[in-house]
């Protein structure tokens, strides 16, 4: 199997990239979560489901294995991540591609499609679209009654418990799923900088609600979400309704449904990919 790994400059950033599969196969660009995550866990979890595609995994600017950037909030915006993705596709000579986005990566995918509908469609896994909604869920995970202000919700929640504990309560329906995910992540040995998270926090991440921008477009979008993913469900139903997009909900699964319910996820994932590729005549 063809695999090319290296660094590709895109404007102010230099991205770590893994370009995998037949160059002539339909191309998928993978947008990991965060901000400040990396693509390692997505490749480990999804590569078996993506045979037959050219898949481009990359760590977003300043994240994971990509080169570190200075603590300048100007460098960490949704616009910058969209431009990086398009510049990467151009650098690789990929003219037509679809997007596979997880968590925070869904914001990048949706904004890219809104601005550049010719880019193709997107499959959104456990999408994070409204950070005020997510802040309220974190408050509930800390045993608190949500407040109207999202930043106050976050502050109050973090005063009660560590962020990892709160997110774990929302993302993982079972201890087994959490332990399996942590085993994968710890095995990667990747300790990326926290600069992207700092930059987006400085730029008001927790007040970012993308919901008003959701509307049906020319590019197909499909949502796939775990029924027990407290970071994205049931709000994902409203996202799907506003986009007029199909949504597949996997019972018993959390934010990493391929870990919790691999068989059900595999069926839903393949069906979702086929739905995206039909408009291309693939």
Short mmCIF file of N, CA, C and O in Angstrom, two decimals, residues 165-248:
data_model
loop_
_atom_site.label_atom_id
_atom_site.label_comp_id
_atom_site.label_asym_id
_atom_site.label_seq_id
_atom_site.Cartn_x
_atom_site.Cartn_y
_atom_site.Cartn_z
N UNK A 165 -11.80 14.57 33.40
CA UNK A 165 -12.85 13.82 34.06
C UNK A 165 -14.22 14.20 33.50
O UNK A 165 -15.07 13.33 33.23
N UNK A 166 -14.45 15.49 33.29
CA UNK A 166 -15.74 15.95 32.78
C UNK A 166 -15.97 15.45 31.36
O UNK A 166 -17.06 14.95 31.02
N UNK A 167 -14.96 15.59 30.50
CA UNK A 167 -15.11 15.12 29.13
C UNK A 167 -15.26 13.61 29.08
O UNK A 167 -16.03 13.08 28.26
N UNK A 168 -14.54 12.89 29.93
CA UNK A 168 -14.68 11.44 29.98
C UNK A 168 -16.12 11.04 30.31
O UNK A 168 -16.67 10.09 29.73
N UNK A 169 -16.74 11.74 31.24
CA UNK A 169 -18.12 11.43 31.62
C UNK A 169 -19.07 11.61 30.43
O UNK A 169 -20.05 10.87 30.30
N UNK A 170 -18.78 12.57 29.58
CA UNK A 170 -19.65 12.84 28.43
C UNK A 170 -19.34 11.95 27.23
O UNK A 170 -20.25 11.58 26.48
N UNK A 171 -18.07 11.60 27.03
CA UNK A 171 -17.66 10.94 25.79
C UNK A 171 -17.72 9.42 25.84
O UNK A 171 -17.93 8.77 24.81
N UNK A 172 -17.50 8.84 27.02
CA UNK A 172 -17.33 7.39 27.11
C UNK A 172 -18.47 6.75 27.89
O UNK A 172 -18.62 7.00 29.09
N UNK A 173 -19.27 5.91 27.25
CA UNK A 173 -20.37 5.26 27.96
C UNK A 173 -19.94 4.15 28.88
O UNK A 173 -20.69 3.76 29.78
N UNK A 174 -18.72 3.62 28.68
CA UNK A 174 -18.23 2.53 29.53
C UNK A 174 -16.76 2.76 29.88
O UNK A 174 -16.02 3.37 29.09
N UNK A 175 -16.28 2.26 31.02
CA UNK A 175 -14.86 2.33 31.34
C UNK A 175 -14.00 1.61 30.30
O UNK A 175 -12.87 2.04 30.02
N UNK A 176 -14.51 0.53 29.72
CA UNK A 176 -13.75 -0.21 28.71
C UNK A 176 -13.41 0.69 27.52
O UNK A 176 -12.27 0.70 27.03
N UNK A 177 -14.39 1.45 27.03
CA UNK A 177 -14.15 2.33 25.90
C UNK A 177 -13.11 3.39 26.22
O UNK A 177 -12.23 3.69 25.40
N UNK A 178 -13.21 3.96 27.41
CA UNK A 178 -12.23 4.98 27.81
C UNK A 178 -10.83 4.39 27.89
O UNK A 178 -9.86 4.98 27.42
N UNK A 179 -10.71 3.21 28.49
CA UNK A 179 -9.40 2.58 28.62
C UNK A 179 -8.81 2.20 27.27
O UNK A 179 -7.60 2.35 27.05
N UNK A 180 -9.65 1.72 26.35
CA UNK A 180 -9.14 1.36 25.03
C UNK A 180 -8.65 2.60 24.29
O UNK A 180 -7.60 2.58 23.64
N UNK A 181 -9.42 3.69 24.37
CA UNK A 181 -8.99 4.93 23.73
C UNK A 181 -7.68 5.42 24.33
O UNK A 181 -6.75 5.81 23.60
N UNK A 182 -7.56 5.40 25.64
CA UNK A 182 -6.34 5.87 26.29
C UNK A 182 -5.15 4.99 25.93
O UNK A 182 -4.03 5.48 25.80
N UNK A 183 -5.38 3.71 25.76
CA UNK A 183 -4.31 2.81 25.34
C UNK A 183 -3.78 3.21 23.97
O UNK A 183 -2.57 3.23 23.73
N UNK A 184 -4.69 3.54 23.05
CA UNK A 184 -4.29 3.97 21.71
C UNK A 184 -3.51 5.28 21.78
O UNK A 184 -2.45 5.43 21.19
N UNK A 185 -4.05 6.24 22.52
CA UNK A 185 -3.42 7.56 22.60
C UNK A 185 -2.06 7.49 23.27
O UNK A 185 -1.08 8.09 22.79
N UNK A 186 -1.98 6.77 24.37
CA UNK A 186 -0.70 6.67 25.06
C UNK A 186 0.34 5.95 24.21
O UNK A 186 1.53 6.25 24.26
N UNK A 187 -0.12 5.01 23.39
CA UNK A 187 0.80 4.30 22.51
C UNK A 187 1.39 5.17 21.43
O UNK A 187 2.44 4.87 20.87
N UNK A 188 0.70 6.28 21.12
CA UNK A 188 1.21 7.17 20.08
C UNK A 188 2.46 7.92 20.53
O UNK A 188 3.30 8.28 19.71
N UNK A 189 2.56 8.20 21.82
CA UNK A 189 3.70 8.96 22.33
C UNK A 189 3.72 10.41 21.89
O UNK A 189 4.75 11.08 21.96
N UNK A 190 2.57 10.92 21.41
CA UNK A 190 2.51 12.29 20.89
C UNK A 190 2.13 13.24 22.02
O UNK A 190 1.07 13.10 22.64
N UNK A 191 2.98 14.18 22.29
CA UNK A 191 2.70 15.22 23.28
C UNK A 191 2.74 16.57 22.58
O UNK A 191 3.75 17.28 22.62
N UNK A 192 1.67 16.90 21.90
CA UNK A 192 1.62 18.15 21.15
C UNK A 192 1.51 19.35 22.07
O UNK A 192 1.10 19.24 23.23
N UNK A 193 1.85 20.53 21.59
CA UNK A 193 1.76 21.75 22.40
C UNK A 193 0.31 22.13 22.65
O UNK A 193 -0.59 21.74 21.91
N UNK A 194 0.09 22.91 23.72
CA UNK A 194 -1.27 23.36 24.01
C UNK A 194 -1.55 24.74 23.42
O UNK A 194 -2.57 25.35 23.71
N UNK A 195 -0.65 25.20 22.54
CA UNK A 195 -0.81 26.54 21.94
C UNK A 195 -2.12 26.69 21.16
O UNK A 195 -2.78 27.72 21.29
N UNK A 196 -2.53 25.71 20.33
CA UNK A 196 -3.81 25.88 19.61
C UNK A 196 -5.00 26.05 20.56
O UNK A 196 -5.85 26.92 20.34
N UNK A 197 -5.06 25.24 21.62
CA UNK A 197 -6.16 25.37 22.57
C UNK A 197 -6.12 26.75 23.24
O UNK A 197 -7.17 27.39 23.42
N UNK A 198 -4.91 27.19 23.59
CA UNK A 198 -4.76 28.53 24.18
C UNK A 198 -5.25 29.60 23.22
O UNK A 198 -5.98 30.52 23.60
N UNK A 199 -4.85 29.49 21.94
CA UNK A 199 -5.22 30.50 20.96
C UNK A 199 -6.72 30.59 20.75
O UNK A 199 -7.30 31.68 20.72
N UNK A 200 -7.37 29.44 20.60
CA UNK A 200 -8.82 29.45 20.39
C UNK A 200 -9.56 29.90 21.64
O UNK A 200 -10.58 30.58 21.55
N UNK A 201 -9.05 29.53 22.81
CA UNK A 201 -9.66 30.00 24.05
C UNK A 201 -9.56 31.52 24.13
O UNK A 201 -10.54 32.20 24.48
N UNK A 202 -8.40 32.06 23.79
CA UNK A 202 -8.20 33.51 23.79
C UNK A 202 -9.15 34.20 22.82
O UNK A 202 -9.62 35.32 23.07
N UNK A 203 -9.46 33.52 21.71
CA UNK A 203 -10.33 34.10 20.68
C UNK A 203 -11.82 33.87 20.95
O UNK A 203 -12.65 34.18 20.09
N UNK A 204 -12.15 33.35 22.13
CA UNK A 204 -13.56 33.22 22.50
C UNK A 204 -14.23 31.94 22.07
O UNK A 204 -15.43 31.93 21.75
N UNK A 205 -13.49 30.83 22.07
CA UNK A 205 -14.02 29.55 21.61
C UNK A 205 -15.35 29.19 22.26
O UNK A 205 -16.28 28.74 21.58
N UNK A 206 -15.47 29.39 23.58
CA UNK A 206 -16.65 28.90 24.28
C UNK A 206 -17.90 29.74 24.03
O UNK A 206 -18.99 29.39 24.47
N UNK A 207 -17.76 30.82 23.29
CA UNK A 207 -18.91 31.60 22.85
C UNK A 207 -19.24 31.32 21.37
O UNK A 207 -20.17 31.91 20.82
N UNK A 208 -18.48 30.42 20.77
CA UNK A 208 -18.66 30.13 19.35
C UNK A 208 -19.84 29.17 19.14
O UNK A 208 -19.79 28.01 19.54
N UNK A 209 -20.88 29.67 18.54
CA UNK A 209 -22.05 28.85 18.18
C UNK A 209 -22.23 28.95 16.68
O UNK A 209 -22.62 29.99 16.14
N UNK A 210 -21.93 27.85 15.99
CA UNK A 210 -21.99 27.85 14.52
C UNK A 210 -23.41 27.59 14.00
O UNK A 210 -23.66 27.69 12.80
N UNK A 211 -24.34 27.32 14.90
CA UNK A 211 -25.69 26.94 14.49
C UNK A 211 -26.34 27.91 13.51
O UNK A 211 -26.96 27.47 12.53
N UNK A 212 -26.23 29.24 13.69
CA UNK A 212 -26.90 30.15 12.76
C UNK A 212 -26.39 30.04 11.31
O UNK A 212 -27.08 30.50 10.39
N UNK A 213 -25.21 29.47 11.12
CA UNK A 213 -24.65 29.35 9.77
C UNK A 213 -25.05 28.05 9.08
O UNK A 213 -24.69 27.84 7.92
N UNK A 214 -25.78 27.20 9.79
CA UNK A 214 -26.15 25.91 9.21
C UNK A 214 -27.34 26.07 8.28
O UNK A 214 -28.40 26.55 8.67
N UNK A 215 -27.14 25.63 7.05
CA UNK A 215 -28.21 25.68 6.04
C UNK A 215 -27.88 24.66 4.95
O UNK A 215 -26.70 24.35 4.74
N UNK A 216 -28.88 24.14 4.28
CA UNK A 216 -28.60 23.18 3.21
C UNK A 216 -27.72 23.81 2.13
O UNK A 216 -27.87 24.99 1.79
N UNK A 217 -26.78 23.03 1.63
CA UNK A 217 -25.89 23.52 0.58
C UNK A 217 -25.85 22.56 -0.60
O UNK A 217 -26.58 21.56 -0.64
N UNK A 218 -25.01 22.87 -1.55
CA UNK A 218 -24.89 22.01 -2.74
C UNK A 218 -24.12 20.74 -2.45
O UNK A 218 -24.26 19.75 -3.15
N UNK A 219 -23.30 20.76 -1.41
CA UNK A 219 -22.46 19.61 -1.10
C UNK A 219 -23.17 18.70 -0.09
O UNK A 219 -23.73 19.18 0.90
N UNK A 220 -23.15 17.39 -0.31
CA UNK A 220 -23.82 16.48 0.62
C UNK A 220 -23.10 16.42 1.96
O UNK A 220 -21.87 16.45 2.04
N UNK A 221 -23.87 16.32 3.03
CA UNK A 221 -23.34 16.18 4.38
C UNK A 221 -24.11 15.06 5.08
O UNK A 221 -25.33 14.96 4.94
N UNK A 222 -23.39 14.23 5.80
CA UNK A 222 -24.00 13.17 6.60
C UNK A 222 -23.43 13.23 8.01
O UNK A 222 -22.23 13.48 8.19
N UNK A 223 -24.27 13.02 9.01
CA UNK A 223 -23.82 12.98 10.40
C UNK A 223 -23.89 11.55 10.92
O UNK A 223 -24.83 10.80 10.61
N UNK A 224 -22.89 11.19 11.70
CA UNK A 224 -22.85 9.89 12.36
C UNK A 224 -22.44 10.14 13.80
O UNK A 224 -21.38 10.72 14.06
N UNK A 225 -23.29 9.73 14.74
CA UNK A 225 -23.06 10.11 16.13
C UNK A 225 -23.47 8.98 17.06
O UNK A 225 -24.40 8.22 16.77
N UNK A 226 -22.75 8.86 18.16
CA UNK A 226 -23.11 7.89 19.18
C UNK A 226 -24.25 8.42 20.04
O UNK A 226 -24.25 9.58 20.43
N UNK A 227 -25.21 7.54 20.31
CA UNK A 227 -26.37 7.93 21.11
C UNK A 227 -25.96 8.39 22.51
O UNK A 227 -26.64 9.22 23.12
N UNK A 228 -24.83 7.91 23.00
CA UNK A 228 -24.40 8.25 24.36
C UNK A 228 -23.18 9.19 24.35
O UNK A 228 -22.44 9.25 25.32
N UNK A 229 -23.03 9.91 23.25
CA UNK A 229 -21.98 10.92 23.17
C UNK A 229 -22.54 12.24 23.68
O UNK A 229 -23.18 12.99 22.94
N UNK A 230 -22.32 12.51 24.96
CA UNK A 230 -22.87 13.71 25.57
C UNK A 230 -22.25 15.00 25.08
O UNK A 230 -22.73 16.08 25.41
N UNK A 231 -21.17 14.91 24.27
CA UNK A 231 -20.57 16.13 23.72
C UNK A 231 -21.23 16.57 22.42
O UNK A 231 -20.97 17.68 21.95
N UNK A 232 -22.06 15.70 21.82
CA UNK A 232 -22.65 16.08 20.53
C UNK A 232 -24.10 15.65 20.35
O UNK A 232 -24.76 16.12 19.41
N UNK A 233 -24.58 14.76 21.21
CA UNK A 233 -25.95 14.28 21.05
C UNK A 233 -26.75 14.59 22.31
O UNK A 233 -26.20 14.47 23.41
N UNK A 234 -27.99 15.06 22.19
CA UNK A 234 -28.84 15.05 20.99
C UNK A 234 -28.77 16.30 20.12
O UNK A 234 -29.53 16.42 19.16
N UNK A 235 -27.85 17.24 20.43
CA UNK A 235 -27.81 18.46 19.64
C UNK A 235 -27.56 18.18 18.16
O UNK A 235 -27.99 18.95 17.29
N UNK A 236 -26.89 17.06 17.86
CA UNK A 236 -26.63 16.71 16.46
C UNK A 236 -27.92 16.57 15.66
O UNK A 236 -27.92 16.77 14.44
N UNK A 237 -29.02 16.24 16.32
CA UNK A 237 -30.30 16.14 15.61
C UNK A 237 -30.71 17.50 15.04
O UNK A 237 -31.21 17.59 13.92
N UNK A 238 -30.50 18.56 15.83
CA UNK A 238 -30.82 19.90 15.32
C UNK A 238 -29.88 20.30 14.19
O UNK A 238 -30.30 20.91 13.21
N UNK A 239 -28.61 19.93 14.32
CA UNK A 239 -27.65 20.22 13.25
C UNK A 239 -28.11 19.56 11.96
O UNK A 239 -28.12 20.18 10.89
N UNK A 240 -28.48 18.28 12.04
CA UNK A 240 -28.94 17.56 10.85
C UNK A 240 -30.19 18.20 10.27
O UNK A 240 -30.33 18.33 9.04
N UNK A 241 -31.11 18.62 11.14
CA UNK A 241 -32.35 19.23 10.67
C UNK A 241 -32.07 20.53 9.92
O UNK A 241 -32.63 20.79 8.86
N UNK A 242 -31.18 21.35 10.47
CA UNK A 242 -30.87 22.63 9.82
C UNK A 242 -30.15 22.42 8.49
O UNK A 242 -30.34 23.19 7.54
N UNK A 243 -29.32 21.39 8.41
CA UNK A 243 -28.60 21.09 7.18
C UNK A 243 -29.44 20.29 6.20
O UNK A 243 -29.04 20.13 5.05
N UNK A 244 -30.58 19.78 6.66
CA UNK A 244 -31.39 18.84 5.87
C UNK A 244 -30.52 17.66 5.45
O UNK A 244 -30.53 17.22 4.30
N UNK A 245 -29.77 17.15 6.41
CA UNK A 245 -28.80 16.09 6.16
C UNK A 245 -29.22 14.83 6.90
O UNK A 245 -29.82 14.90 7.98
N UNK A 246 -28.91 13.66 6.35
CA UNK A 246 -29.20 12.42 7.07
C UNK A 246 -28.31 12.28 8.30
O UNK A 246 -27.17 12.74 8.30
N UNK A 247 -28.85 11.65 9.33
CA UNK A 247 -28.08 11.39 10.55
C UNK A 247 -28.27 9.94 10.93
O UNK A 247 -29.38 9.40 10.89
N UNK A 248 -27.16 9.31 11.28
CA UNK A 248 -27.18 7.94 11.76
C UNK A 248 -26.72 7.94 13.21
O UNK A 248 -25.62 8.40 13.51
#
